[in-house]
Short mmCIF file of C-alpha atoms and ligand atoms in Angstrom, two decimals:
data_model
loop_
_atom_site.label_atom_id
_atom_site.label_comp_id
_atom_site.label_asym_id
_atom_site.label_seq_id
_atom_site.Cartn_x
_atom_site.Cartn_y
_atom_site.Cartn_z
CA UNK A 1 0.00 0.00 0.00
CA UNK A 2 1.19 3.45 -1.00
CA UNK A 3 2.00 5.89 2.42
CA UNK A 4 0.56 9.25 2.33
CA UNK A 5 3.32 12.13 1.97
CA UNK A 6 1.42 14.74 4.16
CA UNK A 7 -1.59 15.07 6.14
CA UNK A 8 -3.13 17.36 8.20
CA UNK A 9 -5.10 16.81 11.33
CA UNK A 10 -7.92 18.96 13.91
CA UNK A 11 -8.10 17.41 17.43
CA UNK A 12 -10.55 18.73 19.51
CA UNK A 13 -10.60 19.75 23.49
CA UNK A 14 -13.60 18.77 25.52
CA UNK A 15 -16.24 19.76 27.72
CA UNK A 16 -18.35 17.59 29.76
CA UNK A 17 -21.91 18.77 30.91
CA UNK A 18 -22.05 16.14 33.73
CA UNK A 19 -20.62 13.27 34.86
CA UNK A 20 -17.20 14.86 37.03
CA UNK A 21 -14.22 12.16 37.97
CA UNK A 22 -16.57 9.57 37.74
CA UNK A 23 -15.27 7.60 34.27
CA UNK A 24 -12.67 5.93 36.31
CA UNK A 25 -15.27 5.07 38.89
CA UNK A 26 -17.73 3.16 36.07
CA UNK A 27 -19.95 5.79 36.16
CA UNK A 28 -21.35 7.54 32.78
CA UNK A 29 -20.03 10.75 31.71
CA UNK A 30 -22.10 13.53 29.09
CA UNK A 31 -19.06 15.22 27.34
CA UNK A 32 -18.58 16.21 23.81
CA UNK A 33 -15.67 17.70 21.13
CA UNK A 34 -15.70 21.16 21.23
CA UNK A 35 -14.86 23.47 17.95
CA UNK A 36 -11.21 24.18 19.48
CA UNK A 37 -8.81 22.00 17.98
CA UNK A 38 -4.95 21.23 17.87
CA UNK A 39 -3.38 21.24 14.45
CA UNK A 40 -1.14 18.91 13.56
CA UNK A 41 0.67 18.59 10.11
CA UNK A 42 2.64 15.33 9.87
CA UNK A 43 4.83 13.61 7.01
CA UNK A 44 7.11 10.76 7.23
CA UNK A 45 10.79 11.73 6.50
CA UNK A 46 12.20 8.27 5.57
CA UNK A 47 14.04 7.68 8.06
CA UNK A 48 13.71 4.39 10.13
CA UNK A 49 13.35 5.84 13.42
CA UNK A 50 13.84 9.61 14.05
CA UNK A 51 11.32 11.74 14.16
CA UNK A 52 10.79 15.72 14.88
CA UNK A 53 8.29 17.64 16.28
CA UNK A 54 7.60 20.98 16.78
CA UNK A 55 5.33 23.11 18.43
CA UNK A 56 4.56 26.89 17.82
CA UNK A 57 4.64 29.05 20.30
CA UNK A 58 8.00 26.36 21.51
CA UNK A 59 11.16 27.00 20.56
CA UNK A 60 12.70 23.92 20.57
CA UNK A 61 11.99 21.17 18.60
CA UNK A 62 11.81 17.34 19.83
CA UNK A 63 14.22 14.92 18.84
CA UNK A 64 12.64 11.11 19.59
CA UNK A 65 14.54 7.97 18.37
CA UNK A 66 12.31 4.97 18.61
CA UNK A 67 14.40 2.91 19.68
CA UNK A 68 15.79 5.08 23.06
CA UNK A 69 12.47 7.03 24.67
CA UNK A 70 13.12 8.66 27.20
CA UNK A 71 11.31 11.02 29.40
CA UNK A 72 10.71 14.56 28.08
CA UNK A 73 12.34 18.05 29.07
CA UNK A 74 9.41 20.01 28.21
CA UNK A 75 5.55 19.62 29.63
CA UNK A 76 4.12 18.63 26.13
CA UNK A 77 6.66 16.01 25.25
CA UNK A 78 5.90 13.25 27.56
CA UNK A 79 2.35 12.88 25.56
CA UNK A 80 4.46 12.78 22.26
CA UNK A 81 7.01 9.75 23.74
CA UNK A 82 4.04 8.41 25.58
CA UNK A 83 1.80 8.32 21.97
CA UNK A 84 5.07 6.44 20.20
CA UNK A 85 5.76 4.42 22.59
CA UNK A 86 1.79 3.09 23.29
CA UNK A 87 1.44 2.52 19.31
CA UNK A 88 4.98 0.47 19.23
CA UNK A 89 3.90 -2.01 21.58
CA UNK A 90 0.75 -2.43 19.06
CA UNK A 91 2.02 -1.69 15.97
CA UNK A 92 5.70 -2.27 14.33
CA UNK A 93 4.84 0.07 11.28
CA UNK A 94 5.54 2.90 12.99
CA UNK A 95 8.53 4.85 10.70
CA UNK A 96 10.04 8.06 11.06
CA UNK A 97 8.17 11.01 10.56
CA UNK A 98 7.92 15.30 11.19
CA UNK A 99 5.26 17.01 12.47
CA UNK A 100 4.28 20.22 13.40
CA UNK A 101 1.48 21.05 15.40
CA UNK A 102 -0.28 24.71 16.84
CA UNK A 103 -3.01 24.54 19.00
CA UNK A 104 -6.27 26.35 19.63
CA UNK A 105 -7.17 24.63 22.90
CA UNK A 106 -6.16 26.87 25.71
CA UNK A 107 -3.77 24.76 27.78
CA UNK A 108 -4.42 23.70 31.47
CA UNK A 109 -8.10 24.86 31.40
CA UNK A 110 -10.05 21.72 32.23
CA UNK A 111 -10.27 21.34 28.38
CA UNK A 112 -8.53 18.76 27.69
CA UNK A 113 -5.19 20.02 25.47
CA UNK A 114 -3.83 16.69 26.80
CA UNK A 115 -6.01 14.65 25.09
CA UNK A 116 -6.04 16.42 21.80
CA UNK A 117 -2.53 16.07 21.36
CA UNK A 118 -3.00 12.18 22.13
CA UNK A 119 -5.48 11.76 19.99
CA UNK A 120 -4.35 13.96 17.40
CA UNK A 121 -0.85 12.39 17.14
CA UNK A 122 -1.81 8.94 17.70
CA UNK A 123 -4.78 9.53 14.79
CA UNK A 124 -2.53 11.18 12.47
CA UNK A 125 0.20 8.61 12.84
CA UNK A 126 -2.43 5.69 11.99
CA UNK A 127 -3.84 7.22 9.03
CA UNK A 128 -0.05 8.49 7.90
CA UNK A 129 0.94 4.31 8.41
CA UNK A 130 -2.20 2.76 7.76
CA UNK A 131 -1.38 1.20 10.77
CA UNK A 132 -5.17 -0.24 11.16
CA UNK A 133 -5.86 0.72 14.35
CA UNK A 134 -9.16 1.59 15.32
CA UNK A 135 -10.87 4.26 17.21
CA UNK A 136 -10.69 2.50 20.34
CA UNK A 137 -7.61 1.89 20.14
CA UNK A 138 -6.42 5.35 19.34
CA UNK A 139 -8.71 6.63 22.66
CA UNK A 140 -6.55 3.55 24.63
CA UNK A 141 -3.74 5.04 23.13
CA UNK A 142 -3.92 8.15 24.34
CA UNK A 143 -5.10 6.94 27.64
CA UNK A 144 -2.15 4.85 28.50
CA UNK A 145 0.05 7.34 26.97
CA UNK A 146 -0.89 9.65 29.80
CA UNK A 147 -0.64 6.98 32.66
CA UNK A 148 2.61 5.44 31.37
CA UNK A 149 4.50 8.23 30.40
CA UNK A 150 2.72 11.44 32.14
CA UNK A 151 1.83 9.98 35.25
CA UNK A 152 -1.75 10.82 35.56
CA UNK A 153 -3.97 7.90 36.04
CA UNK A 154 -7.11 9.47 34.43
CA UNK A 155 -10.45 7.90 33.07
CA UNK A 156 -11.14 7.37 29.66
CA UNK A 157 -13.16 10.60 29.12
CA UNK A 158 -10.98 13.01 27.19
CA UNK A 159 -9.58 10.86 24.83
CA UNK A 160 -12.89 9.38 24.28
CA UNK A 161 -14.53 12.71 23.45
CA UNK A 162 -12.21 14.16 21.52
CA UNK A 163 -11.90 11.27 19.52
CA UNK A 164 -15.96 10.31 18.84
CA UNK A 165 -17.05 13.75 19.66
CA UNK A 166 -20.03 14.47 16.66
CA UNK A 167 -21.33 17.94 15.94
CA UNK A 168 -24.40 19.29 18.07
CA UNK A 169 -24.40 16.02 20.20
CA UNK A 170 -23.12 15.27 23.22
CA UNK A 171 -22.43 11.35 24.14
CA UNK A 172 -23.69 9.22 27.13
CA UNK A 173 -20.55 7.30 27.88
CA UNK A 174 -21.00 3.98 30.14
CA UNK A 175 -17.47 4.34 31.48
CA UNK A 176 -17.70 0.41 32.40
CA UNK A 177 -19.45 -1.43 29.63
CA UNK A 178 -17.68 1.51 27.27
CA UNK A 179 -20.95 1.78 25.38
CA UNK A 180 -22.14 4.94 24.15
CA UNK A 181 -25.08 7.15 23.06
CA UNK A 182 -25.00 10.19 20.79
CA UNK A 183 -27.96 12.21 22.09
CA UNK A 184 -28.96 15.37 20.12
CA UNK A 185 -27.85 18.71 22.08
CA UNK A 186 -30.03 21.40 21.60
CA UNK A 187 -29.81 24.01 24.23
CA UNK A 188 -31.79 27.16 22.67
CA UNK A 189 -31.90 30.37 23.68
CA UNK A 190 -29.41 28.90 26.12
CA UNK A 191 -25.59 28.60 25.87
CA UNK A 192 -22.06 26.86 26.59
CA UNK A 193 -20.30 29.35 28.18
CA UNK A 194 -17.14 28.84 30.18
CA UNK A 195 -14.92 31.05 32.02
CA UNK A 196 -11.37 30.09 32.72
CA UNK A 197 -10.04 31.28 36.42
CA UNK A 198 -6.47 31.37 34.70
CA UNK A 199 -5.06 29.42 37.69
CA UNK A 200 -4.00 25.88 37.72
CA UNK A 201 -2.98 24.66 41.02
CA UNK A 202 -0.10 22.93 40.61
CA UNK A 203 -1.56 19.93 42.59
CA UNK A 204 -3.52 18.39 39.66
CA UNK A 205 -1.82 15.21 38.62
CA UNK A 206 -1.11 14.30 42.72
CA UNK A 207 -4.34 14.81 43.83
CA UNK A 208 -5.92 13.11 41.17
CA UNK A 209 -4.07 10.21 41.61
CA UNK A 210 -4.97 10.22 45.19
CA UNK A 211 -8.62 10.48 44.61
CA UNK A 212 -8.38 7.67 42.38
CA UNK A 213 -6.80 5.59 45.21
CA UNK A 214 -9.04 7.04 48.30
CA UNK A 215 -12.02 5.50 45.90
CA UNK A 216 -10.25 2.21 45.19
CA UNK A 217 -9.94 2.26 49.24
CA UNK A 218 -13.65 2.93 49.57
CA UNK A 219 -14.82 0.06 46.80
CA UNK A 220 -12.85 -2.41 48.29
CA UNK A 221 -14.74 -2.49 51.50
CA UNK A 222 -17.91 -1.60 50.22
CA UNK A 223 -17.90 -4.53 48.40
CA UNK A 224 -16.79 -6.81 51.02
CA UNK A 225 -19.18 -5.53 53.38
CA UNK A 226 -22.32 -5.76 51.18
CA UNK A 227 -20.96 -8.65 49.29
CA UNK A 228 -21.14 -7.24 45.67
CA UNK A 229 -19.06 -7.60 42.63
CA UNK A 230 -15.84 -4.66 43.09
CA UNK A 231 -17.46 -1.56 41.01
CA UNK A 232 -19.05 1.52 42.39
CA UNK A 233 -22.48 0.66 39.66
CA UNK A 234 -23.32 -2.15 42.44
CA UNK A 235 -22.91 0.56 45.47
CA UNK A 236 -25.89 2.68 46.44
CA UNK A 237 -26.21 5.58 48.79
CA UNK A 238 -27.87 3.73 51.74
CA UNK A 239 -24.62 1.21 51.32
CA UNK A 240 -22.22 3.68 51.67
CA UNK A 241 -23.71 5.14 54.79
CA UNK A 242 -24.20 2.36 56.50
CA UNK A 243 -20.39 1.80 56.28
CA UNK A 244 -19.76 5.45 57.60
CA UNK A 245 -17.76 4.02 60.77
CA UNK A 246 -15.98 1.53 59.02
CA UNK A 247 -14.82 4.33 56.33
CA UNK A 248 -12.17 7.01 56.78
CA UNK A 249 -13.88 10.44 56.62
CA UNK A 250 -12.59 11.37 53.29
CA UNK A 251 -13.03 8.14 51.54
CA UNK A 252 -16.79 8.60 53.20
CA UNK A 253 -16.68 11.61 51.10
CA UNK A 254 -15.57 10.26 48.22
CA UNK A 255 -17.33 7.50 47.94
CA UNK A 256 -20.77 9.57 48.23
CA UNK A 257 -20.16 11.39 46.08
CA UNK A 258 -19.31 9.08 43.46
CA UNK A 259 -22.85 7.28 43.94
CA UNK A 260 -24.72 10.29 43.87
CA UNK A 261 -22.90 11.55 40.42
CA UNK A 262 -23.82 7.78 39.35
CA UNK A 263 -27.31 8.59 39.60
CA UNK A 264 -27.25 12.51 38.95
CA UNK A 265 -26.02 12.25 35.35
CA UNK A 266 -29.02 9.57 34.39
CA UNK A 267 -31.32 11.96 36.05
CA UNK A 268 -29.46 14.87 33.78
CA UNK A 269 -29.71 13.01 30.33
CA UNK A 270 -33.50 12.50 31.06
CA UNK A 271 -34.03 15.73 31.77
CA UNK A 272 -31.82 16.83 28.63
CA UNK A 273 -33.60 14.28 26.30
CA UNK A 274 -36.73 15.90 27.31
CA UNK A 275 -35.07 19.71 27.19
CA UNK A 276 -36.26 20.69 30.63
CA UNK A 277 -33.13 22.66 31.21
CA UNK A 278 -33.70 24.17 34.39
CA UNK A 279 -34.11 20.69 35.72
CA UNK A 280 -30.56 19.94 33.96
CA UNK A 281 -29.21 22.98 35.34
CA UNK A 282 -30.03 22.62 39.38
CA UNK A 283 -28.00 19.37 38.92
CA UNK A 284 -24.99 20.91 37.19
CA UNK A 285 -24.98 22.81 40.55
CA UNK A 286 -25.34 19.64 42.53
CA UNK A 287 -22.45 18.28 41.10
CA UNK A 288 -20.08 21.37 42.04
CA UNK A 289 -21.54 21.35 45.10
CA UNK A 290 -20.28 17.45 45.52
CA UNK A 291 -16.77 17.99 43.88
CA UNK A 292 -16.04 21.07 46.23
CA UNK A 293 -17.39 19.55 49.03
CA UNK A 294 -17.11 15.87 48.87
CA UNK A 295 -14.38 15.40 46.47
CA UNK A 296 -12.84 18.41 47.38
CA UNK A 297 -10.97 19.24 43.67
CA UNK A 298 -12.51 22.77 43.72
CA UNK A 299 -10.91 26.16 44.76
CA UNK A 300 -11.76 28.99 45.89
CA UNK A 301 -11.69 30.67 41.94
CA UNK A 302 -14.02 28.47 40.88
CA UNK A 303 -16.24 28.51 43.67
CA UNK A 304 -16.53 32.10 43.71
CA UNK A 305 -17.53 31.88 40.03
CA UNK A 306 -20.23 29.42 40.74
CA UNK A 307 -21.38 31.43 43.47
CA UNK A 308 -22.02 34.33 41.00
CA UNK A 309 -23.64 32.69 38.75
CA UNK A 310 -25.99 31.65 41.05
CA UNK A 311 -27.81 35.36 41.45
CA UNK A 312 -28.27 35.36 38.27
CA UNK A 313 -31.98 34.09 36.91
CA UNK A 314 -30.32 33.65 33.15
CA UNK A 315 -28.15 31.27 34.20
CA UNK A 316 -29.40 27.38 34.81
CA UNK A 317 -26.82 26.03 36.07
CA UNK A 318 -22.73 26.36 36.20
CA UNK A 319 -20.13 24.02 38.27
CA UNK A 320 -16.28 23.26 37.87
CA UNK A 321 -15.14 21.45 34.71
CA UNK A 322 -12.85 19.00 33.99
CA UNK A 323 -9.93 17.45 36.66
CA UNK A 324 -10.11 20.88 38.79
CA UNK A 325 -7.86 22.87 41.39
CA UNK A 326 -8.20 25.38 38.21
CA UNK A 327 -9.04 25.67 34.83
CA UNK A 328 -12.64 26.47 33.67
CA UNK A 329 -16.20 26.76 35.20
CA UNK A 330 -18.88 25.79 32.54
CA UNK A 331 -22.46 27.95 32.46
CA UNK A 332 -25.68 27.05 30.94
CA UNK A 333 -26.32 30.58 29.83
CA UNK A 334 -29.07 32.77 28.18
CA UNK A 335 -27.81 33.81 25.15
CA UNK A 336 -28.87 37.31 25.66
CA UNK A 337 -27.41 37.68 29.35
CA UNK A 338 -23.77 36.43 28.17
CA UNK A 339 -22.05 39.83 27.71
CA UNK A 340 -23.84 41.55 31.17
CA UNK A 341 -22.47 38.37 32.85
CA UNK A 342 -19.14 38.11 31.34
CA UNK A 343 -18.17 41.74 32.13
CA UNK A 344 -19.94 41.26 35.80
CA UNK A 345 -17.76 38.04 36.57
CA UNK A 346 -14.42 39.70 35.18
CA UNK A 347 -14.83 42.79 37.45
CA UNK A 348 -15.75 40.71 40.55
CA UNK A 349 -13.12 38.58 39.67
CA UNK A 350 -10.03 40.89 39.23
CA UNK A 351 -11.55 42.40 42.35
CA UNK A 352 -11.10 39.46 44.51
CA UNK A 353 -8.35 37.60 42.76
CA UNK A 354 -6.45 40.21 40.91
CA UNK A 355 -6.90 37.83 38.03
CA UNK A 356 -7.95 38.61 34.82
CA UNK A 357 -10.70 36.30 33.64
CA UNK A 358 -10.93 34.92 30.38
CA UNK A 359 -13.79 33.27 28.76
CA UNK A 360 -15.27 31.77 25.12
CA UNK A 361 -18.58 29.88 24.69
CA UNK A 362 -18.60 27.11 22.56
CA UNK A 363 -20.48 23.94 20.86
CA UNK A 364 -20.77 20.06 20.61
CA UNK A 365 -18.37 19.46 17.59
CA UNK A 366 -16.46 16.77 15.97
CA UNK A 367 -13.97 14.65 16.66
CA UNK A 368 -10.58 14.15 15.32
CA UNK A 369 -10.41 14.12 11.58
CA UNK A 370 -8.65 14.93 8.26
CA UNK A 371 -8.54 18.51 7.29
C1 GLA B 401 -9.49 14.70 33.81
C2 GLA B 401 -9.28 13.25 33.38
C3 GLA B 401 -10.59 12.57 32.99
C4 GLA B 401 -11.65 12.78 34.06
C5 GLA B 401 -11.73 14.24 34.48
C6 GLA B 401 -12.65 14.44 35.64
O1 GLA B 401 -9.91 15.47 32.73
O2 GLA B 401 -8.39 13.17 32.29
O3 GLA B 401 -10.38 11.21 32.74
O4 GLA B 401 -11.42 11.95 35.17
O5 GLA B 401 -10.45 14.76 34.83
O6 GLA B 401 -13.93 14.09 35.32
#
């Protein structure tokens, strides 16, 4: 079969209406692809084994030889050696090849940049190869890419999204049985609006590990003690309470919370199906009420944000997106209250914070693909 010379490549970020740090819990998550995309152009050079990559705005360009990956000097390249490396241990087709890449998705903002440039990479690289992998396996891809060679344990969310992501739907993901429903997303005279704090605590990765492994804690006996098969989907509320004593406080925490978001993001999708968005909305507020106080991946930026939004009758419902400690807050939105609120929140906000706050809105769009 005859390579490709060039090809270009959009990735998408992600949002996710509901369903917060609950894909590596076997819960169901409602993101979708948003229209903010990394672009990648990539060729193969001929060479066996070396390949460049470069990324505007970066000076530097990265040198990786297949056959010695190492760890990367630079935040982005562990997700490049971490890509090449994952489709190696599928694939031996993998040749040398350049690429250069600029992205659109605004980095560290609960948007998932990460998982664009997985998915982008590891999608460009397969159609570049025809190395006849398929769309799960690009989304496993860049999953292990980002526990083996970044560090973070996450779910399968991002990758997932920005990979299947189809325009004006969002997608019911069963994060355990990995099945999924596109369901229609239309949210008129309302809006996707999300403001970015500008801060990322640097305690991301750590605590997210951690709250990965105070809910593995919590599972275990939960499912000793009520004698069910290990995943949260066989845990309900009443079980988790009646283990209170037996539970450390936070893992109590966590563990609640977990069940409840189970449940809340049916409730939402029902409520979304049926476009009662108000209904929708008071649980978006549920669920930042849960990750601030249960989960406890808020801060005080976002929950200030929330907090505003809450005076405002145009506004349905708004909670933290994404990992957390940072990044963006997501807003169901009239469309005709947007600017009002955006120049409200940026004045309160450089009040209190002496930050300024950015913002965009934006839609359900589609996945990774050609361009
Ligand atoms: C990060 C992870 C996802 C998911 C979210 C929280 O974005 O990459 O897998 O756990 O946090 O919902």
């Amino acid at each position: 079969m005859r390579l490709k010379t060039t090809i270009k490549v959009a990735s998408p970020g992600r949002i996710n209406l509901i369903g917060e740090h609950i894909d590596y819990n076997d819960g169901f998550v409602l993101p979708a692809a948003i229209d903010k995309c990394l672009y990648l152009t990539l060729k193969s050079n001929g060479d066996e084994r070396r390949c460049t990559i470069q990324s505007k705005g970066f000076d530097s360009v990265l040198v990786v030889d297949f056959s010695e990956l190492g760890q990367g000097t630079e935040g982005w390249h562990n997700y490049v050696i971490g890509v090449i490396s994952e489709i190696q241990k599928l694939t031996p087709r993998l040749k040398g090849f350049d690429c250069a890449m600029e992205s659109k998705v605004p980095v560290g903002s609960g948007v998932s940049s990460s998982a664009a440039l997985e998915c982008g990479l590891a999608y460009g690289l397969n159609e570049l190869f025809n190395l006849g992998l398929d769309k799960w396996q690009l989304i496993k891809i860049g999953q292990n890419a980002e526990h083996n060679y970044v560090g973070t344990k996450c779910g399968i969310m991002d990758q997932f999204a920005s990979v299947m992501g189809k325009k004006n739907y969002t997608m019911l993901l069963d994060c355990r049985s990995l099945e999924f429903e596109y369901i229609q997303t239309n949210i008129e005279p309302y809006r996707l609006l999300l403001l970015n704090t500008n801060v990322a605590h640097n305690l991301s990765t750590g605590e997210y590990n951690v709250r990965r492994e105070e809910c593995e804690e919590g599972l275990e006996l939960l499912a000793k003690q009520h004698k069910v098969e290990k995943s949260f989907r066989n845990i309900t509320l009443e079980m988790v309470q009646s283990s209170k004593k037996e539970l450390r406080k936070v893992v109590y925490n966590r563990c609640s919370y977990v069940v409840q978001e189970i449940e809340r993001v049916l409730k939402a999708v029902a409520f979304l199906k049926k476009n009662e968005l108000k209904e929708f909305g008071a649980l978006m507020y549920q669920t930042h009420e849960g990750l601030s106080k249960k989960y406890e991946v808020s801060c005080p930026e976002l929950d200030f944000l929330v907090k505003l939004s809450l005076n405002n009758p145009n506004i349905l419902g708004a909670r933290m997106m994404g990992g957390g400690f940072g990044g963006c807050t997501i807003n169901l939105i009239h469309k005709d209250a947007i600017e009002d609120f955006i120049q409200e929140a940026s004045k309160a906000y450089k009040n209190k914070f002496n930050i300024d706050l950015t913002h965009f809105q934006t839609v359900p769009s589609n996945g990774t693909h050609l361009i």
